[in-house]
Short mmCIF file of C-alpha atoms and ligand atoms in Angstrom, two decimals:
data_model
loop_
_atom_site.label_atom_id
_atom_site.label_comp_id
_atom_site.label_asym_id
_atom_site.label_seq_id
_atom_site.Cartn_x
_atom_site.Cartn_y
_atom_site.Cartn_z
CA UNK A 83 20.45 -17.40 -8.56
CA UNK A 84 19.49 -14.10 -6.42
CA UNK A 85 16.36 -13.72 -4.39
CA UNK A 86 14.71 -10.62 -2.99
CA UNK A 87 11.52 -9.95 -1.06
CA UNK A 88 9.79 -6.81 -0.07
CA UNK A 89 6.38 -5.83 1.83
CA UNK A 90 2.78 -4.53 0.95
CA UNK A 91 1.86 -1.33 2.30
CA UNK A 92 -0.94 1.17 3.11
CA UNK A 93 0.13 4.59 2.11
CA UNK A 94 -1.47 7.75 3.32
CA UNK A 95 -3.26 6.71 6.66
CA UNK A 96 -5.99 9.33 6.14
CA UNK A 97 -4.24 12.63 6.64
CA UNK A 98 -0.71 11.78 5.50
CA UNK A 99 -1.42 11.79 1.87
CA UNK A 100 1.64 11.31 -0.14
CA UNK A 101 3.51 11.39 3.34
CA UNK A 102 3.02 8.41 5.59
CA UNK A 103 2.94 4.55 4.77
CA UNK A 104 2.96 1.35 6.79
CA UNK A 105 4.54 -2.01 5.84
CA UNK A 106 2.53 -5.06 5.83
CA UNK A 107 3.64 -8.58 6.32
CA UNK A 108 2.31 -9.72 2.74
CA UNK A 109 5.39 -10.11 0.52
CA UNK A 110 6.48 -10.12 -3.21
CA UNK A 111 9.35 -12.32 -3.62
CA UNK A 112 11.50 -12.31 -7.00
CA UNK A 113 14.28 -14.64 -7.95
CA UNK A 114 16.61 -13.55 -10.49
CA UNK A 115 19.60 -15.41 -12.64
CA UNK A 116 21.44 -14.58 -15.61
CA UNK A 117 19.52 -15.53 -18.85
CA UNK A 118 20.06 -15.27 -22.63
CA UNK A 119 16.82 -13.17 -22.94
CA UNK A 120 14.52 -11.19 -20.55
CA UNK A 121 11.68 -13.35 -19.23
CA UNK A 122 9.56 -13.01 -16.25
CA UNK A 123 7.26 -16.11 -14.71
CA UNK A 124 4.48 -15.11 -12.12
CA UNK A 125 4.09 -18.25 -9.98
CA UNK A 126 2.10 -16.68 -6.91
CA UNK A 127 -1.57 -16.18 -6.34
CA UNK A 128 -1.49 -12.48 -7.19
CA UNK A 129 -0.12 -11.43 -10.92
CA UNK A 130 -0.44 -8.31 -12.74
CA UNK A 131 -3.08 -8.08 -15.66
CA UNK A 132 -1.14 -8.83 -18.80
CA UNK A 133 -1.82 -5.57 -20.34
CA UNK A 134 -0.18 -3.64 -17.63
CA UNK A 135 3.47 -2.88 -17.40
CA UNK A 136 5.23 -5.86 -15.23
CA UNK A 137 6.46 -3.78 -12.30
CA UNK A 138 9.19 -6.56 -11.47
CA UNK A 139 10.59 -6.61 -15.06
CA UNK A 140 10.61 -2.67 -15.22
CA UNK A 141 12.49 -2.36 -12.01
CA UNK A 142 14.90 -5.13 -13.15
CA UNK A 143 15.66 -3.50 -16.17
CA UNK A 144 15.87 0.21 -14.70
CA UNK A 145 18.20 -1.43 -12.19
CA UNK A 146 20.88 -3.47 -14.24
CA UNK A 147 20.15 -2.03 -17.94
CA UNK A 148 18.39 -3.81 -20.69
CA UNK A 149 21.49 -5.44 -22.22
CA UNK A 150 21.76 -7.52 -18.98
CA UNK A 151 19.03 -10.16 -19.44
CA UNK A 152 17.35 -11.95 -16.72
CA UNK A 153 15.18 -14.63 -15.73
CA UNK A 154 12.98 -13.36 -13.13
CA UNK A 155 10.27 -15.37 -11.20
CA UNK A 156 7.68 -13.72 -8.98
CA UNK A 157 5.62 -14.73 -6.34
CA UNK A 158 3.21 -12.43 -4.71
CA UNK A 159 0.84 -12.47 -1.84
CA UNK A 160 -0.11 -8.81 -2.52
CA UNK A 161 -3.41 -8.13 -4.35
CA UNK A 162 -2.88 -6.00 -7.24
CA UNK A 163 -4.55 -2.52 -7.67
CA UNK A 164 -6.15 -2.62 -4.38
CA UNK A 165 -4.09 0.29 -2.50
CA UNK A 166 -1.57 -2.14 -0.91
CA UNK A 167 1.49 -1.31 -2.54
CA UNK A 168 1.74 -4.01 -5.07
CA UNK A 169 3.74 -2.07 -7.33
CA UNK A 170 6.10 -0.54 -4.97
CA UNK A 171 6.92 -4.13 -3.49
CA UNK A 172 7.24 -5.38 -6.99
CA UNK A 173 9.69 -2.56 -7.95
CA UNK A 174 11.87 -3.01 -4.77
CA UNK A 175 12.08 -7.04 -4.91
CA UNK A 176 12.55 -6.66 -8.66
CA UNK A 177 15.33 -4.06 -8.44
CA UNK A 178 17.38 -5.63 -5.61
CA UNK A 179 17.03 -9.25 -7.13
CA UNK A 180 18.34 -8.20 -10.30
CA UNK A 181 21.13 -6.18 -8.72
CA UNK A 182 22.00 -9.16 -6.79
CA UNK A 183 21.99 -11.70 -9.62
CA UNK A 184 24.59 -9.06 -11.37
CA UNK A 185 26.93 -9.23 -8.24
CA UNK A 186 25.92 -6.03 -6.92
CA UNK A 187 24.70 -5.30 -3.19
CA UNK A 188 23.11 -1.89 -3.22
CA UNK A 189 22.63 0.27 -0.21
CA UNK A 190 18.97 0.68 0.66
CA UNK A 191 18.80 4.39 -0.41
CA UNK A 192 19.70 3.19 -3.79
CA UNK A 193 16.93 1.04 -4.01
CA UNK A 194 14.68 3.73 -2.41
CA UNK A 195 15.51 6.30 -5.13
CA UNK A 196 14.89 3.73 -7.84
CA UNK A 197 11.33 2.62 -6.44
CA UNK A 198 10.34 6.18 -5.80
CA UNK A 199 11.18 7.39 -9.37
CA UNK A 200 9.15 4.69 -10.74
CA UNK A 201 6.37 5.20 -8.61
CA UNK A 202 6.09 8.82 -8.87
CA UNK A 203 5.60 9.31 -5.18
CA UNK A 204 7.58 8.11 -2.39
CA UNK A 205 5.10 6.88 0.57
CA UNK A 206 4.82 3.26 -0.48
CA UNK A 207 8.36 3.36 -1.61
CA UNK A 208 9.78 4.14 1.81
CA UNK A 209 7.59 1.58 3.63
CA UNK A 210 8.70 -1.02 0.82
CA UNK A 211 12.11 -0.52 1.04
CA UNK A 212 12.60 0.49 4.76
CA UNK A 213 9.75 -1.31 6.52
CA UNK A 214 7.57 -0.24 9.61
CA UNK A 215 5.82 3.16 9.77
CA UNK A 216 7.54 5.74 7.36
CA UNK A 217 7.08 9.30 6.55
CA UNK A 218 8.60 11.33 3.59
CA UNK A 219 10.15 14.71 3.47
CA UNK A 220 9.60 17.50 0.65
CA UNK A 221 13.01 16.65 -0.78
CA UNK A 222 12.02 12.92 -1.02
CA UNK A 223 13.69 11.53 1.97
CA UNK A 224 12.26 9.00 4.23
CA UNK A 225 12.57 8.71 8.02
CA UNK A 226 10.71 6.10 10.31
CA UNK A 227 8.08 7.06 12.89
CA UNK A 228 7.02 4.92 16.08
CA UNK A 229 3.77 2.92 15.93
CA UNK A 230 2.44 1.73 19.27
CA UNK A 231 2.48 -2.00 19.49
CA UNK A 232 -1.30 -1.98 20.17
CA UNK A 233 -2.16 -0.92 16.78
CA UNK A 234 -2.59 -3.68 14.84
CA UNK A 235 -3.95 -3.91 11.16
CA UNK A 236 -7.19 -5.57 9.83
CA UNK A 237 -7.54 -5.12 6.03
CA UNK A 238 -10.79 -5.02 4.19
CA UNK A 239 -9.69 -5.96 0.54
CA UNK A 240 -12.65 -5.72 -1.86
CA UNK A 241 -12.87 -7.73 -5.25
CA UNK A 242 -12.99 -4.37 -7.29
CA UNK A 243 -9.87 -2.95 -8.42
CA UNK A 244 -9.10 0.87 -8.42
CA UNK A 245 -5.95 1.90 -10.54
CA UNK A 246 -3.80 4.54 -8.69
CA UNK A 247 -3.60 6.69 -12.01
CA UNK A 248 -7.58 6.67 -12.01
CA UNK A 249 -7.49 7.42 -8.19
CA UNK A 250 -4.91 10.60 -8.66
CA UNK A 251 -6.58 11.99 -11.49
CA UNK A 252 -9.75 12.35 -9.28
CA UNK A 253 -7.88 14.93 -7.20
CA UNK A 254 -8.16 18.56 -7.44
CA UNK A 255 -4.84 20.53 -8.01
CA UNK A 256 -5.31 22.97 -5.09
CA UNK A 257 -7.27 22.95 -1.79
CA UNK A 258 -8.68 25.82 0.32
CA UNK A 259 -6.76 27.18 3.40
CA UNK A 260 -9.36 25.88 5.71
CA UNK A 261 -9.30 22.56 4.12
CA UNK A 262 -5.39 22.71 4.52
CA UNK A 263 -5.52 23.52 8.03
CA UNK A 264 -8.05 21.02 8.97
CA UNK A 265 -5.65 18.51 7.22
CA UNK A 266 -2.56 19.66 9.19
CA UNK A 267 -4.79 19.25 12.53
CA UNK A 268 -5.53 15.66 11.79
CA UNK A 269 -2.01 14.83 10.43
CA UNK A 270 -0.36 16.03 13.36
CA UNK A 271 -2.97 14.18 15.87
CA UNK A 272 -2.48 11.40 13.51
CA UNK A 273 1.39 11.04 14.12
CA UNK A 274 0.96 11.52 17.97
CA UNK A 275 -2.17 8.91 17.92
CA UNK A 276 -0.21 6.35 15.95
CA UNK A 277 2.90 6.64 18.51
CA UNK A 278 0.75 6.52 21.62
CA UNK A 279 -2.40 4.79 20.61
CA UNK A 280 -4.50 7.39 22.25
CA UNK A 281 -8.18 6.99 21.15
CA UNK A 282 -9.01 10.72 21.55
CA UNK A 283 -5.99 11.51 19.23
CA UNK A 284 -6.85 8.81 16.85
CA UNK A 285 -10.32 9.92 16.55
CA UNK A 286 -9.41 13.55 15.86
CA UNK A 287 -7.24 12.32 13.15
CA UNK A 288 -10.36 10.77 11.28
CA UNK A 289 -11.16 11.36 8.01
CA UNK A 290 -9.33 13.20 5.20
CA UNK A 291 -10.36 16.15 2.66
CA UNK A 292 -7.44 16.11 0.43
CA UNK A 293 -7.72 12.78 -1.20
CA UNK A 294 -10.35 10.41 0.42
CA UNK A 295 -13.27 12.77 -0.12
CA UNK A 296 -12.25 13.65 -3.74
CA UNK A 297 -12.23 9.81 -4.56
CA UNK A 298 -15.32 8.97 -2.68
CA UNK A 299 -17.17 8.43 -5.88
CA UNK A 300 -14.75 5.94 -7.07
CA UNK A 301 -14.98 3.67 -3.86
CA UNK A 302 -18.57 4.17 -2.26
CA UNK A 303 -18.07 1.50 -0.06
CA UNK A 304 -14.94 2.79 1.73
CA UNK A 305 -17.14 4.90 4.29
CA UNK A 306 -19.21 2.03 5.16
CA UNK A 307 -15.93 -0.31 5.91
CA UNK A 308 -14.80 2.58 7.88
CA UNK A 309 -17.92 3.06 9.87
CA UNK A 310 -18.01 -0.87 10.25
CA UNK A 311 -14.46 -0.88 11.70
CA UNK A 312 -15.02 1.88 14.17
CA UNK A 313 -18.06 0.40 15.35
CA UNK A 314 -16.27 -2.92 16.01
CA UNK A 315 -13.77 -1.21 17.92
CA UNK A 316 -11.01 0.05 15.43
CA UNK A 317 -9.20 2.87 17.09
CA UNK A 318 -8.61 4.26 13.64
CA UNK A 319 -9.73 3.43 10.25
CA UNK A 320 -8.93 5.04 6.78
CA UNK A 321 -8.59 3.90 3.02
CA UNK A 322 -5.56 2.11 2.26
CA UNK A 323 -3.46 3.89 -0.15
CA UNK A 324 -5.62 5.14 -3.06
CA UNK A 325 -8.15 2.52 -2.34
CA UNK A 326 -10.29 0.40 -2.52
CA UNK A 327 -9.14 -1.54 0.41
CA UNK A 328 -9.39 -0.04 4.00
CA UNK A 329 -7.12 -0.20 6.75
CA UNK A 330 -8.35 -0.52 10.59
CA UNK A 331 -6.09 -0.26 13.56
CA UNK A 332 -6.95 -2.08 16.67
CA UNK A 333 -5.80 -3.68 19.77
CA UNK A 334 -5.43 -7.58 19.50
CA UNK A 335 -8.87 -7.97 21.37
CA UNK A 336 -10.66 -6.38 18.65
CA UNK A 337 -9.41 -7.45 16.01
CA UNK A 338 -11.67 -10.53 15.33
CA UNK A 339 -14.78 -8.54 15.89
CA UNK A 340 -13.60 -5.87 13.33
CA UNK A 341 -12.53 -8.81 10.90
CA UNK A 342 -16.31 -10.18 10.98
CA UNK A 343 -17.78 -6.78 10.81
CA UNK A 344 -15.63 -5.83 7.66
CA UNK A 345 -16.27 -9.34 5.98
CA UNK A 346 -20.03 -8.72 6.62
CA UNK A 347 -19.77 -5.26 4.67
CA UNK A 348 -17.75 -6.96 1.91
CA UNK A 349 -20.65 -9.44 1.52
CA UNK A 350 -18.38 -12.15 -0.24
CA UNK A 351 -16.84 -9.33 -2.60
CA UNK A 352 -13.61 -9.41 -1.25
CA UNK A 353 -11.69 -10.62 1.79
CA UNK A 354 -10.29 -9.79 5.02
CA UNK A 355 -6.83 -9.82 5.94
CA UNK A 356 -4.91 -9.59 9.17
CA UNK A 357 -1.16 -9.11 8.50
CA UNK A 358 1.39 -8.49 10.79
CA UNK A 359 3.29 -5.16 10.40
CA UNK A 360 6.36 -5.60 8.40
CA UNK A 361 9.34 -4.40 10.78
CA UNK A 362 11.74 -5.18 7.63
CA UNK A 363 11.34 -3.60 4.08
CA UNK A 364 12.96 -5.33 1.32
CA UNK A 365 15.51 -7.66 2.17
N1 LIG B 66 -0.21 8.29 -1.95
C1 LIG B 66 -0.44 7.61 -3.05
C2 LIG B 66 -1.99 7.90 -3.54
C3 LIG B 66 -0.33 6.16 -2.74
O1 LIG B 66 -2.82 8.13 -2.64
O2 LIG B 66 -2.44 8.50 -4.50
C4 LIG B 66 -1.07 5.44 -3.76
O3 LIG B 66 -1.12 3.94 -3.37
#
């Protein structure tokens, strides 16, 4: 029997739309063994909607070919359709477990290319495969960035779901030069702020006009969650991926206050999680 596990991720981080993602220590774990037919069992707390395409199955079949049936068992800690990279983690763990079950140990780049192509964008794929804070280039390569150790995640995860496909459909095809320039200014401040945990730089990086603003109508609670996190001491807060979850980053001392504040806004319609940063990606 072969096994692989991949982390959740928060993509975008505000101004890093389709470019940045941070791996989080909530995992999708897949075991795979040779079988006479394709079969998938979901045993964890979070499984895909029965009507949705099964990401683990899709990745396993893409990796080893449909003519090599496997019995896949999936246990995921990652809430689905909440902007936490559940599909990227499922693709990564599914592909790697399938390859291993057929005697192949792929290089991480091969897993990344497969996950990226199934996802259609590379940000969550980079974090799921390589771990830590990742950036992607125009040509679809990934490279690590430095995250200051005093920036620890707190997640607000609403009960409501938001499909990435719906969130992407809300985006305009083009933005004005003024929006582009403000977005560059935020993105550069963001990368340096994440590296240094500098309060002023992270404040200068706040907000986003390329994806957060156009998606506001799909996730009206995001603004309130972000404000609550900042008021409770977060150095930075943003949509997690396409939402509806919100990611706050803060020092350890502020985390309990931020968690309480986010829970109060969610008002029993969601949960607050405090995962560690996942230094390792798929493994
Ligand atoms: N960058 C992607 C988006 C991430 O915002 O659409 C999806 O989780």
